mmCIF file of C-alpha atoms and ligand atoms in Angstrom:
data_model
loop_
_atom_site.group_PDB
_atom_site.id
_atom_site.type_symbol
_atom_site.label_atom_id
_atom_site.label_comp_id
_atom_site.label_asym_id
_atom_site.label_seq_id
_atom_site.Cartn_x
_atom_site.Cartn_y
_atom_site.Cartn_z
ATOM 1 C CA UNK A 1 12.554 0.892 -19.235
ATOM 2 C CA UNK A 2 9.804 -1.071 -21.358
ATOM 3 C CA UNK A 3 12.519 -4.053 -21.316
ATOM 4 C CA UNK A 4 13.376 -4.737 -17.011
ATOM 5 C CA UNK A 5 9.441 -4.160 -16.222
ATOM 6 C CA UNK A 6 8.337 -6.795 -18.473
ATOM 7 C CA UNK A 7 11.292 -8.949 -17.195
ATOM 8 C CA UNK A 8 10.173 -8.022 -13.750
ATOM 9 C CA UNK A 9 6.694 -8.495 -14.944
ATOM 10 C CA UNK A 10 7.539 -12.134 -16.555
ATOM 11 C CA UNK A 11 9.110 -13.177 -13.115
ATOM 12 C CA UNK A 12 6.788 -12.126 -9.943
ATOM 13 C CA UNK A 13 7.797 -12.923 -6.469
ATOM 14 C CA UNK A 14 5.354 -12.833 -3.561
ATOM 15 C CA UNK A 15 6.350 -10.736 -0.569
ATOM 16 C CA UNK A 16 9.751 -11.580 1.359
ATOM 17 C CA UNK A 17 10.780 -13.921 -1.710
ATOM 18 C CA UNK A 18 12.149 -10.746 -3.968
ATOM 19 C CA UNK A 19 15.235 -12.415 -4.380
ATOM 20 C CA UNK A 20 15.592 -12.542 -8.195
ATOM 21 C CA UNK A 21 13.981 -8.813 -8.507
ATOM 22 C CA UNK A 22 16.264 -7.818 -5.450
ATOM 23 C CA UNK A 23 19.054 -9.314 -7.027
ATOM 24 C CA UNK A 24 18.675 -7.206 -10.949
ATOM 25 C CA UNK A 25 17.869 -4.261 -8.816
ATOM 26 C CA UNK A 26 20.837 -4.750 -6.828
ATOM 27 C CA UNK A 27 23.317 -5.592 -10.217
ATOM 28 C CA UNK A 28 22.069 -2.241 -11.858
ATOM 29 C CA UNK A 29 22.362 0.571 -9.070
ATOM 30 C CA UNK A 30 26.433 -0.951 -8.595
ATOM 31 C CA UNK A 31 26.781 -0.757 -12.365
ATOM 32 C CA UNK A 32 25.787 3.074 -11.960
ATOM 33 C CA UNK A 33 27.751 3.794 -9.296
ATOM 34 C CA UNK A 34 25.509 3.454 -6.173
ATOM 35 C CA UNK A 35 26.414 2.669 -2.888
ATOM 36 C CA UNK A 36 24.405 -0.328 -2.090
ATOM 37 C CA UNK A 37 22.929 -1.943 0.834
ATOM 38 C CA UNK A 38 21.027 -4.989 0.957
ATOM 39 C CA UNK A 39 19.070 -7.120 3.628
ATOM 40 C CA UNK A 40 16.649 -4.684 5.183
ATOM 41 C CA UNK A 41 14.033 -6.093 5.531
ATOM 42 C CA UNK A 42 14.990 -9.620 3.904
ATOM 43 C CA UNK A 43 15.214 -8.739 0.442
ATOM 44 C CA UNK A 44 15.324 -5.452 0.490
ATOM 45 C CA UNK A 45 17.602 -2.683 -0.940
ATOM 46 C CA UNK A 46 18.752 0.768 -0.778
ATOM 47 C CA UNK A 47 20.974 2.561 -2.936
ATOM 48 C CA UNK A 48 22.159 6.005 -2.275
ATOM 49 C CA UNK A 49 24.054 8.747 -4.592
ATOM 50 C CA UNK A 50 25.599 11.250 -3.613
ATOM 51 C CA UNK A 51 26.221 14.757 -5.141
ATOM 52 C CA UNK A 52 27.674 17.951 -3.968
ATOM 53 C CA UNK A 53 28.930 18.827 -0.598
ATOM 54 C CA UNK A 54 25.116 19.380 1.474
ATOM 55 C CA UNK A 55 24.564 17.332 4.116
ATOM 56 C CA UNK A 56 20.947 16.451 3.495
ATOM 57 C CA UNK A 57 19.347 12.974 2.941
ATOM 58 C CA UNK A 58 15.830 12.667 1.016
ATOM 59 C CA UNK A 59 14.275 8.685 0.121
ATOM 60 C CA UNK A 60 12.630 7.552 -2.486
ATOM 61 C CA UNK A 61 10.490 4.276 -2.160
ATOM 62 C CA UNK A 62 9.308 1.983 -4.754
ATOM 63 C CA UNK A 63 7.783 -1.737 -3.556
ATOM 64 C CA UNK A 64 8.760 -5.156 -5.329
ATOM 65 C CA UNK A 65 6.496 -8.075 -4.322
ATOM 66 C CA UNK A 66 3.647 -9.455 -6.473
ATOM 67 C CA UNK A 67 0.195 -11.139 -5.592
ATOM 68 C CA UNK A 68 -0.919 -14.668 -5.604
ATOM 69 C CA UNK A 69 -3.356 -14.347 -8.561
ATOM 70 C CA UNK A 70 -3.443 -16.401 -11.794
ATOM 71 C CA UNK A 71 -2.606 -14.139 -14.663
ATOM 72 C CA UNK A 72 -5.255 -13.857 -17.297
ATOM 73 C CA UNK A 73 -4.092 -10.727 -18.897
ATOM 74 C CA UNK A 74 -2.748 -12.801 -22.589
ATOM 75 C CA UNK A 75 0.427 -10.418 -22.469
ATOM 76 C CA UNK A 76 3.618 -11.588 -24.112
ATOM 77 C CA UNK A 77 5.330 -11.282 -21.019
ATOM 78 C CA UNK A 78 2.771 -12.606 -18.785
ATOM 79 C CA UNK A 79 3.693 -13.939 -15.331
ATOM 80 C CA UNK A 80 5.611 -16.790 -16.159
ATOM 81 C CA UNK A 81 4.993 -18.727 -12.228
ATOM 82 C CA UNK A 82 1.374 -19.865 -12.704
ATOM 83 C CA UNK A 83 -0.357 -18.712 -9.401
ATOM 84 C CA UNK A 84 1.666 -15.400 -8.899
ATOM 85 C CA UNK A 85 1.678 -12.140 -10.716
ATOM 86 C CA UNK A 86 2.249 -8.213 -10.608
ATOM 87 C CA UNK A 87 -0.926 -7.015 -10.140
ATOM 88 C CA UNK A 88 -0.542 -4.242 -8.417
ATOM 89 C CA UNK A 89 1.804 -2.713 -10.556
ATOM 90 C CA UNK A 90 4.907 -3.176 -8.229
ATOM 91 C CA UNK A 91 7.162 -4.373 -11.601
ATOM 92 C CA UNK A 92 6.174 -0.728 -13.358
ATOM 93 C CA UNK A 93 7.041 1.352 -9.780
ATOM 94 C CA UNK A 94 10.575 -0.891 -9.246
ATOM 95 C CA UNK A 95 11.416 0.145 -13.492
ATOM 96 C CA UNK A 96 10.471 3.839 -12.940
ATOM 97 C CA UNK A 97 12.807 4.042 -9.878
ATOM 98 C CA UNK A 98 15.572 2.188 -11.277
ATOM 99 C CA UNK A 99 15.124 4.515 -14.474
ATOM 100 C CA UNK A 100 15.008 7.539 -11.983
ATOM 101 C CA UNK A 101 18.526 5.991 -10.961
ATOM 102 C CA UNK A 102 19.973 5.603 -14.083
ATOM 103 C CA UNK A 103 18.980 9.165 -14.921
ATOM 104 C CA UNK A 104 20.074 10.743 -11.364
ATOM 105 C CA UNK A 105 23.727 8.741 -11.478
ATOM 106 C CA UNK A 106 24.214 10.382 -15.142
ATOM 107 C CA UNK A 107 23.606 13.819 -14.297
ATOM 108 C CA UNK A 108 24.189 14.535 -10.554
ATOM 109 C CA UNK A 109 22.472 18.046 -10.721
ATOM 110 C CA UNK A 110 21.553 17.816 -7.412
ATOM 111 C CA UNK A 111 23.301 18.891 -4.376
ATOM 112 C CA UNK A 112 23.145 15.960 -1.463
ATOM 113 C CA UNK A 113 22.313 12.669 -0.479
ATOM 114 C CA UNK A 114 19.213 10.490 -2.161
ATOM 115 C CA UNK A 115 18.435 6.971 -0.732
ATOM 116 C CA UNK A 116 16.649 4.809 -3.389
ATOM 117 C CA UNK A 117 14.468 2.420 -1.435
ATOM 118 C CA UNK A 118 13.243 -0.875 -2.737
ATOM 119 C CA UNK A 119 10.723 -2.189 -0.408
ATOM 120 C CA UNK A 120 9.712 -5.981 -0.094
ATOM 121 C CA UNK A 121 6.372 -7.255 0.703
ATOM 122 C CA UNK A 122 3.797 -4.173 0.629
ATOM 123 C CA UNK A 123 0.980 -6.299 -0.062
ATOM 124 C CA UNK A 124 -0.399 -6.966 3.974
ATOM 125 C CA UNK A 125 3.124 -8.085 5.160
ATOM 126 C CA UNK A 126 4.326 -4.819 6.292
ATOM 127 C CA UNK A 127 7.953 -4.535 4.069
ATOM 128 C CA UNK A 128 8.404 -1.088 5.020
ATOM 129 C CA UNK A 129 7.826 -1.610 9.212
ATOM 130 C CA UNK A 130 10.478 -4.673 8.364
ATOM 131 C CA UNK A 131 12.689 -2.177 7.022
ATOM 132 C CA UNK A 132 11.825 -0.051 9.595
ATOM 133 C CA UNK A 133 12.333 -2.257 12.314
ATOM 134 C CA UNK A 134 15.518 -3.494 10.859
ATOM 135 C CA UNK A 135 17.226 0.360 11.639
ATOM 136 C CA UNK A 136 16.425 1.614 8.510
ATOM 137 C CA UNK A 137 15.801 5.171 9.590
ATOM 138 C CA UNK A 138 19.607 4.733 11.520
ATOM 139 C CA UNK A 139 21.199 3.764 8.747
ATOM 140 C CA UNK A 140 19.873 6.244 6.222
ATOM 141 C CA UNK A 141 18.246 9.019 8.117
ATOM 142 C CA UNK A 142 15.893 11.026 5.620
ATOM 143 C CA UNK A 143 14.716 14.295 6.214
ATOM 144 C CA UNK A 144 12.063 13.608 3.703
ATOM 145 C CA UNK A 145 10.378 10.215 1.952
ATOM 146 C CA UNK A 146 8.210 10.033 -1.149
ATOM 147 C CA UNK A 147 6.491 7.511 -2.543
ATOM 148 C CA UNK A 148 4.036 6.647 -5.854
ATOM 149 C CA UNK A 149 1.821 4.570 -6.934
ATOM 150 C CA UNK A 150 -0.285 3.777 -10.177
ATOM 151 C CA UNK A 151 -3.623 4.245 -10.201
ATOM 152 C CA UNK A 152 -6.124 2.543 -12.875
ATOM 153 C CA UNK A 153 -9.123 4.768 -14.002
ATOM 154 C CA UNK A 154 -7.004 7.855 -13.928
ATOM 155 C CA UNK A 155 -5.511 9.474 -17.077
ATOM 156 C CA UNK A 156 -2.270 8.415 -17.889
ATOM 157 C CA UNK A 157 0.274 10.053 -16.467
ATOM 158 C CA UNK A 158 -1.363 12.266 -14.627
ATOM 159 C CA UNK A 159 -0.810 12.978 -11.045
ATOM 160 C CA UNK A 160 -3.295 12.636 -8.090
ATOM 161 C CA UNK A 161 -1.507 14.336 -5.278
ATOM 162 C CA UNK A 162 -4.202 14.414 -1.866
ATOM 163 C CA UNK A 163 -2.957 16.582 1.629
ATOM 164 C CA UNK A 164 -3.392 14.841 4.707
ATOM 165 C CA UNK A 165 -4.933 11.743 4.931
ATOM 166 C CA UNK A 166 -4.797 9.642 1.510
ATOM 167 C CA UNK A 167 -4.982 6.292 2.391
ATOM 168 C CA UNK A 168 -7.274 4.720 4.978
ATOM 169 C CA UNK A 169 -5.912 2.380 8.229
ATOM 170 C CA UNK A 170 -6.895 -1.324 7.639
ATOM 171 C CA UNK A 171 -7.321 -3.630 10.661
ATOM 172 C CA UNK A 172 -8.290 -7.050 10.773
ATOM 173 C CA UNK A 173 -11.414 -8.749 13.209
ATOM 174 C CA UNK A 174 -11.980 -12.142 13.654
ATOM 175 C CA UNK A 175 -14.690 -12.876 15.549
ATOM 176 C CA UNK A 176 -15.991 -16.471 17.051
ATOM 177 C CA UNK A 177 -19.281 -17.047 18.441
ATOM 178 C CA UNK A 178 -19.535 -19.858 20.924
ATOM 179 C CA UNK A 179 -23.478 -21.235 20.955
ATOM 180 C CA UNK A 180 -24.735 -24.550 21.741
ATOM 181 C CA UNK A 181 -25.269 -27.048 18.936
ATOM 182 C CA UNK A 182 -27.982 -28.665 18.678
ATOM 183 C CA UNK A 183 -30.869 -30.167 16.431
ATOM 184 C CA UNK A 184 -32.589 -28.169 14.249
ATOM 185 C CA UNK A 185 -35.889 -29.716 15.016
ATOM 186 C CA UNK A 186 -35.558 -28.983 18.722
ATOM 187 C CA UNK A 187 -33.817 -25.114 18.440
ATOM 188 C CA UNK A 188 -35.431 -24.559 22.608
ATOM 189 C CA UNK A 189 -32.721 -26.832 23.567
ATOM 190 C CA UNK A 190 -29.756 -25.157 21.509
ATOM 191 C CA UNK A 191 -27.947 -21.533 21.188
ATOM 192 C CA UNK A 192 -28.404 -20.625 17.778
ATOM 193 C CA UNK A 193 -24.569 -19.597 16.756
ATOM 194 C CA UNK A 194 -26.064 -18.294 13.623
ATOM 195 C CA UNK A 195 -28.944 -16.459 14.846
ATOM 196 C CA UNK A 196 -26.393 -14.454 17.259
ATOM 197 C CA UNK A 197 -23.998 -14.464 14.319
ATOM 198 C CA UNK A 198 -26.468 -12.811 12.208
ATOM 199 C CA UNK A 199 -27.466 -10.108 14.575
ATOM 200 C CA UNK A 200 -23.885 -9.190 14.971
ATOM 201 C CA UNK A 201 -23.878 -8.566 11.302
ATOM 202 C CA UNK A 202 -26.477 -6.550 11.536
ATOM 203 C CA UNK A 203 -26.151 -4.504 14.475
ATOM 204 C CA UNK A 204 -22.078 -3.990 13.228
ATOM 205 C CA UNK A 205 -23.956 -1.807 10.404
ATOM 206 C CA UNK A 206 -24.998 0.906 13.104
ATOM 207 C CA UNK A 207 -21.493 1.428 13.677
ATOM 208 C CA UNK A 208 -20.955 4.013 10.965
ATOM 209 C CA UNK A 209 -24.273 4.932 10.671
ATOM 210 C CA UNK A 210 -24.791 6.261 14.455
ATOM 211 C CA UNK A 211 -21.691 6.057 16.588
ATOM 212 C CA UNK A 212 -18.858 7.925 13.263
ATOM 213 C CA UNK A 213 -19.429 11.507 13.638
ATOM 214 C CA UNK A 214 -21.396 12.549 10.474
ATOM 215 C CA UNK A 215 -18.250 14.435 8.502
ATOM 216 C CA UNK A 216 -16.033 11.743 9.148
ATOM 217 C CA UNK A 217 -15.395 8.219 7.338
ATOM 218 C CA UNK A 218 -15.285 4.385 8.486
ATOM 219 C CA UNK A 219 -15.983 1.284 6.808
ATOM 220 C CA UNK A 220 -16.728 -1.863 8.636
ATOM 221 C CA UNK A 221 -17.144 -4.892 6.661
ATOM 222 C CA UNK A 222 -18.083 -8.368 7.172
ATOM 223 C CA UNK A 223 -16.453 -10.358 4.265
ATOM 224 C CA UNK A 224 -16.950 -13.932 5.717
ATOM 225 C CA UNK A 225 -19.459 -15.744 7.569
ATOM 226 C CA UNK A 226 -18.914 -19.156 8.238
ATOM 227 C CA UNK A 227 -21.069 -21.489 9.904
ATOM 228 C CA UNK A 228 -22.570 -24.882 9.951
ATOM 229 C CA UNK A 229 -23.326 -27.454 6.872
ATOM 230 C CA UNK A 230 -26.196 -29.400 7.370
ATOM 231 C CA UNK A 231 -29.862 -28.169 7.002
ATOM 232 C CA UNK A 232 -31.217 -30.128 10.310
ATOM 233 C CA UNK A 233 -28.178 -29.201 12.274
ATOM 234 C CA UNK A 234 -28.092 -26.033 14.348
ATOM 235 C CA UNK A 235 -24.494 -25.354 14.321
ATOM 236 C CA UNK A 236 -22.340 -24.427 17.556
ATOM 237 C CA UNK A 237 -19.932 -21.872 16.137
ATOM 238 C CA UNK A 238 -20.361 -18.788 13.492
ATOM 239 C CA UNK A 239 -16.707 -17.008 12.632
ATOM 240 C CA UNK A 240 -16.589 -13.778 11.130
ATOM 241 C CA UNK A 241 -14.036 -12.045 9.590
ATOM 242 C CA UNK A 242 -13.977 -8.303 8.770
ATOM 243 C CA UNK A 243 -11.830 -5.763 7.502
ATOM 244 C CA UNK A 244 -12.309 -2.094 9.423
ATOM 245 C CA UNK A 245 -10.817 1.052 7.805
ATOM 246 C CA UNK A 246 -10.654 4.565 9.122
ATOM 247 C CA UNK A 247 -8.331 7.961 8.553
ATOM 248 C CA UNK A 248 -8.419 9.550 11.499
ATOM 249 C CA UNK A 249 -6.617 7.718 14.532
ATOM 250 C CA UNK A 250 -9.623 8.876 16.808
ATOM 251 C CA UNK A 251 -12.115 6.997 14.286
ATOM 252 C CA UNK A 252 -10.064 4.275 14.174
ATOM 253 C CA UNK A 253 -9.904 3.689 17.921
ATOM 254 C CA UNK A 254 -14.070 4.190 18.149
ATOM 255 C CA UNK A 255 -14.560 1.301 15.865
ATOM 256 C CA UNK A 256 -12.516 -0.923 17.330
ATOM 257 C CA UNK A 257 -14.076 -0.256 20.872
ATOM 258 C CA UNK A 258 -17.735 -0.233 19.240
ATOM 259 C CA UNK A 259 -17.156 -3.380 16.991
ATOM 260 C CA UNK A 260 -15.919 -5.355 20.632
ATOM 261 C CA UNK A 261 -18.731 -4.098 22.481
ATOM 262 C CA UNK A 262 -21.156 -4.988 19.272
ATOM 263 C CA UNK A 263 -19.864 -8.879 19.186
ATOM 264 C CA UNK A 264 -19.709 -9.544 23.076
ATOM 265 C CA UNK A 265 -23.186 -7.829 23.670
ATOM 266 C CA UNK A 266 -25.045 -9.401 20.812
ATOM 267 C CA UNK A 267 -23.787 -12.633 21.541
ATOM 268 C CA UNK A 268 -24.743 -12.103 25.039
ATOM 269 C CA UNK A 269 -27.929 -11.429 24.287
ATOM 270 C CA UNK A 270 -28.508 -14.919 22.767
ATOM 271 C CA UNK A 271 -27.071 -16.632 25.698
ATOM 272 C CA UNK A 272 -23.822 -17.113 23.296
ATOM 273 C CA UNK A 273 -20.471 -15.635 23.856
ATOM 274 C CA UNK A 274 -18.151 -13.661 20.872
ATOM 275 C CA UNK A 275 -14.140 -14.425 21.179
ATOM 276 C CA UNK A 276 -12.874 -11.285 19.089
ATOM 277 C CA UNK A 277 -9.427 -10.857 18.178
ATOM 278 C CA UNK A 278 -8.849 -7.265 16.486
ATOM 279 C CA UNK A 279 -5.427 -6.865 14.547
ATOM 280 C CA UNK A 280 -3.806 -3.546 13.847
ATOM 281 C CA UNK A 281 -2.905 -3.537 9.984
ATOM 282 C CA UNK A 282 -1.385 -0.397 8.501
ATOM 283 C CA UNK A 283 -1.792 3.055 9.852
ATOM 284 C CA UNK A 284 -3.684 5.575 7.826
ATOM 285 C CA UNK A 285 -1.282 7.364 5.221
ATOM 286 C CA UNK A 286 -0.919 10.971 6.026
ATOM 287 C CA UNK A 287 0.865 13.141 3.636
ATOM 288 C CA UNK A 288 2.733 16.127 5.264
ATOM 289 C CA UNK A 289 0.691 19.743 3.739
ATOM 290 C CA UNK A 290 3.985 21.221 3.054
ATOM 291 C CA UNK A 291 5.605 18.401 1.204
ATOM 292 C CA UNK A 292 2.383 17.968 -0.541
ATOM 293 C CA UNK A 293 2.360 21.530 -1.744
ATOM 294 C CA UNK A 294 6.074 21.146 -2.967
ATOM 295 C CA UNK A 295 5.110 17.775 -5.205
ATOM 296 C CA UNK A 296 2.288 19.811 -6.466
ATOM 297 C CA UNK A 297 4.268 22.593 -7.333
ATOM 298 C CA UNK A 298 6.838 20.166 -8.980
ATOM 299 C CA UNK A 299 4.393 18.513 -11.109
ATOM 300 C CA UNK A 300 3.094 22.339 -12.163
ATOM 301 C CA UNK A 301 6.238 23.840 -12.803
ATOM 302 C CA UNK A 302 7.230 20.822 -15.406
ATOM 303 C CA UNK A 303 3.601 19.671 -17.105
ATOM 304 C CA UNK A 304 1.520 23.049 -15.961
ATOM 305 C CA UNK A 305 -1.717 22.780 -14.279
ATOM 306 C CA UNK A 306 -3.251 19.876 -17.082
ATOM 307 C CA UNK A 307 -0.601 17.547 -14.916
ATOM 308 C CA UNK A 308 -2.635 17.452 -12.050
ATOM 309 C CA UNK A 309 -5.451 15.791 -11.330
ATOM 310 C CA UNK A 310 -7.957 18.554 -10.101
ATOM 311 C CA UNK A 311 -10.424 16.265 -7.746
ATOM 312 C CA UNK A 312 -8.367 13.857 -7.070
ATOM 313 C CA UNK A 313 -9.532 12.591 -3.729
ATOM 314 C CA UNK A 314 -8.718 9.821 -0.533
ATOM 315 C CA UNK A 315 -8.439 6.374 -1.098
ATOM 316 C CA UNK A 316 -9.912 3.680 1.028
ATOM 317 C CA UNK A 317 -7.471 1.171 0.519
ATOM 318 C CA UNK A 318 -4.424 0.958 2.909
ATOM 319 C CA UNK A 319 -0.445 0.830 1.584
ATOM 320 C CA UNK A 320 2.232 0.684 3.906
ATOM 321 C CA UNK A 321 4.495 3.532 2.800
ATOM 322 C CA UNK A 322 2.364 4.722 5.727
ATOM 323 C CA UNK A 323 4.928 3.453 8.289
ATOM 324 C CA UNK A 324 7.387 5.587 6.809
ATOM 325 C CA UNK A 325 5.562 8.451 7.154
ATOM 326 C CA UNK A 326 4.831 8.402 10.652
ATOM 327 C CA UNK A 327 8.329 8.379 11.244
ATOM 328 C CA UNK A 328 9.448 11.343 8.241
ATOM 329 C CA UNK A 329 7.421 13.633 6.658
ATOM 330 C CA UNK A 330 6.569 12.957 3.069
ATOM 331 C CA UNK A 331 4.235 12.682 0.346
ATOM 332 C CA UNK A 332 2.672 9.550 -1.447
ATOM 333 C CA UNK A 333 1.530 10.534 -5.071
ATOM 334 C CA UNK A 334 -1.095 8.599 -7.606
ATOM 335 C CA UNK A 335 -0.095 8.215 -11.191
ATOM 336 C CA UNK A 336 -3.446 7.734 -13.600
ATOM 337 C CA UNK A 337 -2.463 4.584 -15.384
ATOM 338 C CA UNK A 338 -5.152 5.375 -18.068
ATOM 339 C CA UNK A 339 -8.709 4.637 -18.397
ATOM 340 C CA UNK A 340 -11.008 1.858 -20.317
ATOM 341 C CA UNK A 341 -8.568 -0.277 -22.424
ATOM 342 C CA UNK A 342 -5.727 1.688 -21.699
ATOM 343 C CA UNK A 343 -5.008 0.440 -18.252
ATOM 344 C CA UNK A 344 -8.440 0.947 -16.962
ATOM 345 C CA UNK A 345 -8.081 -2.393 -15.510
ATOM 346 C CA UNK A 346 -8.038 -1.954 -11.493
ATOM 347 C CA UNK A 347 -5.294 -3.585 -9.491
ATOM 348 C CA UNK A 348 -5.572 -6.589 -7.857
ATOM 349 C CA UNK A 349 -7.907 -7.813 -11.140
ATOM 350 C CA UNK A 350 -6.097 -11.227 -12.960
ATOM 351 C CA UNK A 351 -6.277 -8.977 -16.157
ATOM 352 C CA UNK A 352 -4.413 -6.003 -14.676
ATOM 353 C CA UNK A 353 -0.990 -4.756 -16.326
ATOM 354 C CA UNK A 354 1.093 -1.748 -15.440
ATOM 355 C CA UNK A 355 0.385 1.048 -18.518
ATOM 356 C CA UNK A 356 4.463 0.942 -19.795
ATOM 357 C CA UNK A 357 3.682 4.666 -21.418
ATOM 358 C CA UNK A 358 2.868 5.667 -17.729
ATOM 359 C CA UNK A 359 7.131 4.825 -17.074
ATOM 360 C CA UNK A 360 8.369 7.886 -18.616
ATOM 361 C CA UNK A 361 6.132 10.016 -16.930
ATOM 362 C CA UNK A 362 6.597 8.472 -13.170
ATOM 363 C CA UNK A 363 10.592 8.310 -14.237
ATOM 364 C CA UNK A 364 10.289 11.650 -14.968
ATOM 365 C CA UNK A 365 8.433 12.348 -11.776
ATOM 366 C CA UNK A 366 11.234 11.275 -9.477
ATOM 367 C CA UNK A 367 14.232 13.000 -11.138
ATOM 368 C CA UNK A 368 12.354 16.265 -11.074
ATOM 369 C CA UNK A 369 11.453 15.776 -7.390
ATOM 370 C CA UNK A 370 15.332 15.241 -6.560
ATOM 371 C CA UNK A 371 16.481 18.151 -8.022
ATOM 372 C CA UNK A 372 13.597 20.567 -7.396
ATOM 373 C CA UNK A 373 14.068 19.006 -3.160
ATOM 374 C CA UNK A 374 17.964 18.863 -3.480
ATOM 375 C CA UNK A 375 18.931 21.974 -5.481
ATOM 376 C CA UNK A 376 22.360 22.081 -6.944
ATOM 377 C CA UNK A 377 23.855 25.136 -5.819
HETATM 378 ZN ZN1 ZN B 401 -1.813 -3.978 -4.118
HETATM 379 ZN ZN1 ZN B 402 0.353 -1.760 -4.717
#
């Protein structure tokens, strides 16, 4: 297990270009005697066993792409593509599942159909609404789809297993604000781009604050500003760029209607004008209560209570398992992947590497879920 994630690990491919990881994915589930199907997606690939005589389909999803980060981690088997790396962990979730595989063809105690999905391009390209879109669902219709991933700062191998809403809906603004230019000595005969810019910033900040209902949670942030160069020079444009995350869909609707009517009537009032373009990103990830309970009660029934994390809690981060489970009910599960200098480091960092004592665990994780879902008669 150790051995294909550092391969995987040594050899990262960004989202859509999974083609070598595809590829040793592909070459192991036909050695162990899965049906395979490739091309969902682009690059990705299914493989489904089959045991016993019930006619019921369950998936399992693990994601393949990497991130365009320079690796700093000092690892033996470091990204070996300067520029790209697996720093989300992706190499660790494809080993476990292929492990899971391995394990599953070998011992078939399970009565029916699983579908092994390997997903390309989770990171903001939307793999799984590819797959999706691509008749994935027709091909291989589950009545159930799980999904994991690791999680830095929580004990290893430990499960974080949240009901309902887990992961938070992430859309995209880009707003432009259309001033005069002018010169900065002589501001009377200008509109200020940055002065309207700036009160858009500001006022945006009321949009949790007063307009969220108290018990529920939004984030609206404003990650770029850019705007003008020179001191003397009163620039004609300000763009803004934000990232807006909710849970509920009812939140997530109000702060797209509020942030609109923010830019358009602060611009306004400085005789400017706001062009806003608001982008959808992934849904919020709901987990179905029921199948919740059951991956709880897996987890309890093989490492007792002490395998579950007690508070574990939302995230506000967005993953796009999501899109599966608006269309099949499932549950997305956290593995801790340690804390401090045992795989402390968060995702996305250019020091970040998957914990490899985590695999066993996560391997472990799937099998169980199979044949506790699927029981052999
Ligand atoms: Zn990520
Ligand atoms: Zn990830």
């Amino acid at each position: 297990m150790v051995a294909i994630r550092r391969q995987i690990h040594a050899r990262p491919e960004l989202a859509y270009e999974e083609v070598a990881t595809a590829d040793l994915v592909a070459e192991r589930l036909t050695r162990w005697g899965y049906d395979v199907h490739r091309g969902l997606g682009g690059t990705g690939v299914v493989g489904t066993l089959s045991a016993g005589s019930a006619e019921r389909h369950i998936g399992l999803r693990a994601d393949m792409d990497a991130l365009p980060i320079a690796e700093t981690s000092g690892k033996a088997w470091a990204s070996q593509v300067f520029g790209k790396m697996h720093a989300c962990g992706h190499d660790g979730h494809t080993a476990m599942l292929l492990s899971a595989a391995r394990h599953l063809a070998a011992t078939r105690r399970f009565d029916g159909h699983v579908h092994l999905v390997f997903q390309p391009a989770e990171e903001g390209k939307a793999g799984a609404q590819r797959m999706l879109d691509d008749g994935f669902l027709e091909l291989f219709p589950c009545e159930a789809m799980f999904g994991m991933h690791n999680m830095p700062g929580l004990p290893a191998g430990r499960f974080g297993i949240v009901p309902g809403y887990a992961m938070a809906a992430g859309d995209r603004v880009d707003i432009v604000v259309r001033g005069v230019g002018g010169h900065g000595a002589m501001p009377h005969a200008a509109v200020d781009a940055v002065v309207a810019g700036s009160s858009i910033v500001m006022a945006l900040q009321t949009v949790v604050s007063r307009n969220v209902p108290p018990l529920d949670t939004g984030i609206v942030s404003v990650g770029a500003f850019l705007s003008g160069d020179a001191p003397n020079v009163l620039p004609d444009t300000a763009e803004l760029r934000l990232t807006v995350r909710a849970f509920r869909p009812e939140v997530r609707d109000l702060l797209q209607q509020r942030v609109t009517e923010i830019a358009h009537a602060q611009a306004a009032v400085f005789g400017a004008r706001a062009e806003v373009t608001y982008q959808r990103g992934y849904p919020a990830l709901h987990n179905d209560h029921e199948k919740t309970a059951f991956c709880r009660e897996v987890v309890r029934e093989w490492l007792g209570e002490a395998g579950l994390i007690p508070d574990a809690a939302p995230i506000s981060a967005s993953e796009d398992f999501a899109f599966f489970l608006q269309r099949v009910p499932g549950c997305y599960v956290f593995i801790g992947n340690g804390e401090g200098a045992e795989g402390g480091c968060m995702v996305h960092n250019p020091s970040y590497d998957f914990n490899d004592r985590v695999l066993s665990t996560g391997a472990s994780y799937w099998v169980r879920l199979v044949e506790a879902c699927l029981p052999a008669a």
